[in-house]
GROMACS .gro file of C-alpha atoms in nm:
model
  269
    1UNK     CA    1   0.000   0.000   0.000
    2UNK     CA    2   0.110   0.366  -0.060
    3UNK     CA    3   0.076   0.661   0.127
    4UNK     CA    4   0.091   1.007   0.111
    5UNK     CA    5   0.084   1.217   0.450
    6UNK     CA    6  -0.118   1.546   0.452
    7UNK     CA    7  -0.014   1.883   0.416
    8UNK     CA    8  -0.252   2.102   0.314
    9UNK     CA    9  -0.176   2.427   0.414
   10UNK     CA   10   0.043   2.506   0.071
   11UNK     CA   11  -0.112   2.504  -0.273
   12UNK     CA   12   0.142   2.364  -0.352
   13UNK     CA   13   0.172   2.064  -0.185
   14UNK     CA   14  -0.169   2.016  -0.265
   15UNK     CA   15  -0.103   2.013  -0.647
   16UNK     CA   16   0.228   1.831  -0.568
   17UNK     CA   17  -0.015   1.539  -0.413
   18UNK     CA   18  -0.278   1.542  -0.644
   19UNK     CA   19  -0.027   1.496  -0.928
   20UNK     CA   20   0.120   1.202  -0.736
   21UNK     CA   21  -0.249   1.097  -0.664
   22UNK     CA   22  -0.270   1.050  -1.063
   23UNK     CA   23   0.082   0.830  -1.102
   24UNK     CA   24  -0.061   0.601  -0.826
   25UNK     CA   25  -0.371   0.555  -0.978
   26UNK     CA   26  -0.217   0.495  -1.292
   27UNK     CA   27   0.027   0.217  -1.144
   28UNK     CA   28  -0.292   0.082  -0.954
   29UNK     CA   29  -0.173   0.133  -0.654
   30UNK     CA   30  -0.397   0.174  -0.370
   31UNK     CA   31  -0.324   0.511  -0.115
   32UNK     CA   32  -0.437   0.607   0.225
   33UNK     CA   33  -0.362   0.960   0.411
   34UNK     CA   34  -0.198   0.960   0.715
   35UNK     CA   35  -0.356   1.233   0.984
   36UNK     CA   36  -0.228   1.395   1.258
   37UNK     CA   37  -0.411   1.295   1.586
   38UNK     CA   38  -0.438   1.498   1.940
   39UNK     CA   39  -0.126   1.413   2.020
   40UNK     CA   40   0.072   1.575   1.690
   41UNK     CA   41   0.119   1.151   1.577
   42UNK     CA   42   0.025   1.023   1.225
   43UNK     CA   43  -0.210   0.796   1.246
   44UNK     CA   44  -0.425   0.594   0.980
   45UNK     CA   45  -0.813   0.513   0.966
   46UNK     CA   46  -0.702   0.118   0.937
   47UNK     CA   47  -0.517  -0.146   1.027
   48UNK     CA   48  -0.371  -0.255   0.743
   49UNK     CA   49  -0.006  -0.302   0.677
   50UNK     CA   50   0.158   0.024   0.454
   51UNK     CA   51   0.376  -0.118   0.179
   52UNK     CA   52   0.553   0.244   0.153
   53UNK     CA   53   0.522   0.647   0.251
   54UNK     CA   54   0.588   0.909   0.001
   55UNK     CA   55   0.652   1.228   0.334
   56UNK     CA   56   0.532   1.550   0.107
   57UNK     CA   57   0.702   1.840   0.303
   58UNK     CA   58   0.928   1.896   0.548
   59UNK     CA   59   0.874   1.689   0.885
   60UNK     CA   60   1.057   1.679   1.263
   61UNK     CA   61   1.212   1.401   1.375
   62UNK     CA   62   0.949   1.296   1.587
   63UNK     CA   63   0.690   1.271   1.285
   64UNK     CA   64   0.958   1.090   1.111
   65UNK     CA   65   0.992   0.850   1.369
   66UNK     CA   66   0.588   0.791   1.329
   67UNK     CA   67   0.626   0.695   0.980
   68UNK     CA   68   0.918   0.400   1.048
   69UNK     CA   69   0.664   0.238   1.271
   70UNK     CA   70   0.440   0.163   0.958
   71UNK     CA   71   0.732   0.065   0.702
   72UNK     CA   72   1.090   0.133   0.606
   73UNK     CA   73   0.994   0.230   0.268
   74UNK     CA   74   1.003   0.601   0.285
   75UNK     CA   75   1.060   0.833   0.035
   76UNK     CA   76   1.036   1.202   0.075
   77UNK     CA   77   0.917   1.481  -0.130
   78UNK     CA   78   1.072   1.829  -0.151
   79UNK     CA   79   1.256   1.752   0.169
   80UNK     CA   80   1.596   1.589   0.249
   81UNK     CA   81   1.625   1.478   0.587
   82UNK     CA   82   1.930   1.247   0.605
   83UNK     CA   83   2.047   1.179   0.288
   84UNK     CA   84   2.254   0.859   0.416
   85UNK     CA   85   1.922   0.708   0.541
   86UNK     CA   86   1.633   0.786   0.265
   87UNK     CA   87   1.548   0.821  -0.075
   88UNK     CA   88   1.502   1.223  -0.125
   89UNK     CA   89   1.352   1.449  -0.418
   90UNK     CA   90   1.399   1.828  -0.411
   91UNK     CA   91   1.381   2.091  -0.637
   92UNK     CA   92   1.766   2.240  -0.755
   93UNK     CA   93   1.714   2.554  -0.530
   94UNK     CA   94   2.037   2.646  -0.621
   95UNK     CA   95   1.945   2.713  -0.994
   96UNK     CA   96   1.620   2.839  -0.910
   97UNK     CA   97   1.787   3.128  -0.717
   98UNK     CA   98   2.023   3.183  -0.920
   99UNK     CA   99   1.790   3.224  -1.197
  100UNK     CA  100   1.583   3.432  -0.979
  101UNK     CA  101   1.852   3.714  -0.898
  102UNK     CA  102   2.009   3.688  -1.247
  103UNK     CA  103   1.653   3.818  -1.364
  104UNK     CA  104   1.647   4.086  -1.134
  105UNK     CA  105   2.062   4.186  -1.218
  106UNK     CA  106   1.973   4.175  -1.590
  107UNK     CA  107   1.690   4.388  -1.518
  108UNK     CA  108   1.924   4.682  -1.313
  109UNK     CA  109   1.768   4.571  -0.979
  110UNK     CA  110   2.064   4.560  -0.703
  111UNK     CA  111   1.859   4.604  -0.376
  112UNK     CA  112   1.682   4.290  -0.323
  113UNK     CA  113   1.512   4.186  -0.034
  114UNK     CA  114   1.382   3.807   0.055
  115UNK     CA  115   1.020   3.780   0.195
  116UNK     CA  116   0.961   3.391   0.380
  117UNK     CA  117   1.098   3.168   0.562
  118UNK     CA  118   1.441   3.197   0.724
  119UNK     CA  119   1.388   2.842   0.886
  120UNK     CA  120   1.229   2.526   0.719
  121UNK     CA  121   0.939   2.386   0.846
  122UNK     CA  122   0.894   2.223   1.165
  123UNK     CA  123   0.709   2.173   1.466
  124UNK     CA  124   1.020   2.251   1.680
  125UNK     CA  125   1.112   2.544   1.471
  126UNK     CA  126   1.448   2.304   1.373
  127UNK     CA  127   1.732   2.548   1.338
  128UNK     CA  128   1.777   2.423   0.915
  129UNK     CA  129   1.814   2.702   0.712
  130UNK     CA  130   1.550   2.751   0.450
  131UNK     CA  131   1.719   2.678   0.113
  132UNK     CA  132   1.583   2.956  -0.087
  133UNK     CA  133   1.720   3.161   0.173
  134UNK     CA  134   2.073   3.001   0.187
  135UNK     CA  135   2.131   3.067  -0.167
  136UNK     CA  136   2.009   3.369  -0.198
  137UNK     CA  137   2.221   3.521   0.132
  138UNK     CA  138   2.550   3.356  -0.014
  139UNK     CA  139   2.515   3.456  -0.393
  140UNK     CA  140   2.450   3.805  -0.235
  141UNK     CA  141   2.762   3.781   0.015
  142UNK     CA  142   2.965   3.679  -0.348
  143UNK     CA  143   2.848   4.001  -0.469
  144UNK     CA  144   2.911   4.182  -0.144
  145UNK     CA  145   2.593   4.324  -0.140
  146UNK     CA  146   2.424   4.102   0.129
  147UNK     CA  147   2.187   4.374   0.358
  148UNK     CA  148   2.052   4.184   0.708
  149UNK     CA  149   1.812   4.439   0.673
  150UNK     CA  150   1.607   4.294   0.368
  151UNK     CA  151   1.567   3.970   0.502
  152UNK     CA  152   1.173   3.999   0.606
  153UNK     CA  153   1.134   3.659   0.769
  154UNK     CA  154   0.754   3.530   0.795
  155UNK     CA  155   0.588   3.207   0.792
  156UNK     CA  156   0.514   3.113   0.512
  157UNK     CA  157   0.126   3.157   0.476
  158UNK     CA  158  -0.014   3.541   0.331
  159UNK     CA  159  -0.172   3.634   0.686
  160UNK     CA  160   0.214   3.596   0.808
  161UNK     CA  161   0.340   3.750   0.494
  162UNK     CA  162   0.117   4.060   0.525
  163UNK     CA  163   0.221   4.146   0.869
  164UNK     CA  164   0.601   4.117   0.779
  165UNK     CA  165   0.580   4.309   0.496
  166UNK     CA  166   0.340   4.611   0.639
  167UNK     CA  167   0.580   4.593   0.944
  168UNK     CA  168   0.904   4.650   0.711
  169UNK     CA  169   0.717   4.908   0.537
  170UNK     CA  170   0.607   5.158   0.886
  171UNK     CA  171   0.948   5.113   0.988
  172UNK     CA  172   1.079   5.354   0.780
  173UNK     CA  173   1.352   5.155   0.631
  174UNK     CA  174   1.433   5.194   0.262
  175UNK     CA  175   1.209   5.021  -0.002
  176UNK     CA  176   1.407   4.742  -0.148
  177UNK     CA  177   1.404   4.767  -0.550
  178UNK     CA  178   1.274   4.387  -0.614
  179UNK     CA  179   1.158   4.133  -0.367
  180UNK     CA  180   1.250   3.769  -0.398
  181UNK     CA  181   0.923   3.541  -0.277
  182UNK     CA  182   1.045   3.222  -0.167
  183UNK     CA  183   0.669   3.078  -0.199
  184UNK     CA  184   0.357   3.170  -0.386
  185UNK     CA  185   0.189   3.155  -0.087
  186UNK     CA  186   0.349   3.468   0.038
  187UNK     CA  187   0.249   3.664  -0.284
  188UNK     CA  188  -0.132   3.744  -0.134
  189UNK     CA  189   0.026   3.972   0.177
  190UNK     CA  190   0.291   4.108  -0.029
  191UNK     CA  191   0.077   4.231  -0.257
  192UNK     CA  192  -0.186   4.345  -0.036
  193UNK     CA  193   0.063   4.548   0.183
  194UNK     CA  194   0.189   4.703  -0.135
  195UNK     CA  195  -0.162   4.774  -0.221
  196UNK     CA  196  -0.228   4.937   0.116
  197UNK     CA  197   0.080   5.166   0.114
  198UNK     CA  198   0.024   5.199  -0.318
  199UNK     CA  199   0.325   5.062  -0.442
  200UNK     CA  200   0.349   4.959  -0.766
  201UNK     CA  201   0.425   4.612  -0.917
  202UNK     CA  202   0.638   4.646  -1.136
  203UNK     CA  203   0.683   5.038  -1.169
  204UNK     CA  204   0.808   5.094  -0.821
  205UNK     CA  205   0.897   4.726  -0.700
  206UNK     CA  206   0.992   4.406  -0.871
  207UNK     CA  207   0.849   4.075  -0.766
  208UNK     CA  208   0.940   3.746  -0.805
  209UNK     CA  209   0.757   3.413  -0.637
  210UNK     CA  210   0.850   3.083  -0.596
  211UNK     CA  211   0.653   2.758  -0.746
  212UNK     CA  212   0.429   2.867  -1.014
  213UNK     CA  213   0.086   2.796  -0.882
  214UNK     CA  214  -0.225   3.042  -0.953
  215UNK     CA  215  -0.182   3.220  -0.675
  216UNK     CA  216   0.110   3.364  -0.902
  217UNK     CA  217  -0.038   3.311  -1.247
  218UNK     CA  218  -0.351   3.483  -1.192
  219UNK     CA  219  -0.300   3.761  -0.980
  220UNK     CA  220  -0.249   4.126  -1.031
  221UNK     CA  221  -0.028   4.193  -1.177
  222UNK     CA  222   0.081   3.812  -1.271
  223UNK     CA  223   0.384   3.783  -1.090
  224UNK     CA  224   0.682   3.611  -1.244
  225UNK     CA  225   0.733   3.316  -1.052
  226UNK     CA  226   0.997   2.976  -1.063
  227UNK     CA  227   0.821   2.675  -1.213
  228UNK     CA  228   0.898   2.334  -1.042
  229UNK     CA  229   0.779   2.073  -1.211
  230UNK     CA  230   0.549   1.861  -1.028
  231UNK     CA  231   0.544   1.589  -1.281
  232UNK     CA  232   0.877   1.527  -1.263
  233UNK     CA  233   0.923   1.533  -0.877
  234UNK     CA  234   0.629   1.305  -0.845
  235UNK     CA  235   0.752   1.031  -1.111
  236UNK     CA  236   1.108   1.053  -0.935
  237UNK     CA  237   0.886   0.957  -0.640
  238UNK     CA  238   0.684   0.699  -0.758
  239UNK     CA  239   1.033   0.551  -0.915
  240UNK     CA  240   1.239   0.557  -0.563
  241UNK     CA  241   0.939   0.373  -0.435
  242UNK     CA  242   0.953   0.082  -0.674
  243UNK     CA  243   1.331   0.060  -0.642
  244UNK     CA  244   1.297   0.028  -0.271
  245UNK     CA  245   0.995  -0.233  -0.319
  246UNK     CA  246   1.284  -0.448  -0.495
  247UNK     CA  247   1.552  -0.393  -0.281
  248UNK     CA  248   1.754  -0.214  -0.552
  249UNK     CA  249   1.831   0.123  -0.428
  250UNK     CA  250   2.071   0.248  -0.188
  251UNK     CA  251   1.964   0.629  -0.022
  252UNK     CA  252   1.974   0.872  -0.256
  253UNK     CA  253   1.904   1.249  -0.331
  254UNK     CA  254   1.748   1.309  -0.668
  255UNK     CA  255   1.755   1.678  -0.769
  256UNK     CA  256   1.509   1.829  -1.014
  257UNK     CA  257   1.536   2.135  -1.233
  258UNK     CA  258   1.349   2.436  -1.165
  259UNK     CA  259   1.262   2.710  -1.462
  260UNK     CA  260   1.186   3.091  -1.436
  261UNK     CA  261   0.850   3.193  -1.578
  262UNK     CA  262   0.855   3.579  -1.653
  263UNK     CA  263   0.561   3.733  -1.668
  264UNK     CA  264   0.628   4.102  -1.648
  265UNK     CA  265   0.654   4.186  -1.291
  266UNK     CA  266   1.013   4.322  -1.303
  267UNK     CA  267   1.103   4.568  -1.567
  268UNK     CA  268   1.409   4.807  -1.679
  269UNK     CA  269   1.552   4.988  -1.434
   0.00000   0.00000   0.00000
């Protein structure tokens, strides 16, 4: 049996599982969710044995150590947790920041700020350094233009984005020139404290999110975002699964491309 473990609070992830929702159904094989009980555990409406668990998201050890008690077949999805002990697939954030901030350089943008998380996801609040944030502080520090100051760290969900952003904006600092998203999710905030304070996308701010959802595609203006391709990370998946099924993989990290969608929300400086 194959599983996939909720989280829902990211469109994302929510496209990421219905997409692998669609390669299980067309390899027949049968899924379950696992839910989070009272007591922060995943649990399972059954008693029947789990034959593997694809772990969407990032996860503490504790939850990790809930998903061993159902199998040893894990494979995780746009997380890396030890990379000695499981089958991984992540997005190359590397590239995908790197394409990010070449857009905005090309473009005459040098003051760029990054709105999301500092700090992956977790429970615990795990000090692991968000990856979109890791690249984009040290290809800043090559340049020597790195500012602590336009790092506006939020969770990353648009009610936390919004308050970041409107408190970065009444405290009288400088406006960055561009803002580097590190999730679509963000995007409704930012753009609704720009809104509030009527700053322009792209005439007096360029934006660029992360993922490519419709949260990005569709709103106004459509943002330029970084497409990660869900069909890809989900096959890699689906793949790491079977290999484990037949006892012919070791643990390894499979890293997927990632591609800038512009959309006009930078321009010329």
């Amino acid at each position: 049996m194959f599983e996939t473990p909720q989280l829902l609070e990211d469109i994302y992830y929510m496209l990421l599982k219905n997409v692998l929702d669609e390669i299980c159904f067309e390899k027949r094989w049968s899924t379950v969710m696992l839910f989070r009980n009272a007591q922060g555990h995943f649990v399972k409406n059954d008693d029947l044995p789990l034959d593997g668990i694809v772990a969407i998201g990032r996860f503490t050890q504790g939850e990790i150590a809930d998903f061993q008690e159902y199998t040893e077949n894990i494979v995780f999805l746009d997380s890396s947790p030890d990379e000695e002990k499981y089958c991984s697939i992540v997005p190359n954030y590397h590239l995908a920041v790197r394409q990010v901030l070449d857009c905005f350089w090309k473009h005459g943008y040098e003051r760029v700020a990054y709105l999301g998380g500092v700090y992956t996801f977790g429970a615990t609040k795990e000090l692991s350094v968000d990856p979109r944030f890791y690249y984009y502080k040290n290809s800043l520090l090559d340049r020597n233009c790195y500012d602590a100051d336009l790092v506006i760290d939020c969770e990353m969900d648009s009610r936390s984005s919004y308050a970041a952003m409107k408190e970065y904006l009444e405290s009288g600092k400088k406006l960055p020139e561009a803002i580097f998203a590190a999730s679509d999710v963000v995007a409704p905030g930012l753009l609704r404290a720009l809104r509030e304070y009527q700053i322009g996308i792209p005439e007096d701010i360029g934006v660029i999110t992360f993922n490519n959802t419709s949260l990005s595609q569709l709103s106004q203006p459509p943002l330029s975002s970084v497409e990660v391709f869900l069909r890809e990370n989900a096959d890699a998946a689906a793949l790491c699964m079977e290999l484990l099924w037949q006892k012919k993989i070791h643990p390894k990290q499979i890293i997927i491309s990632c591609k800038l969608e512009e959309r006009g929300s930078v321009k010329d400086k």
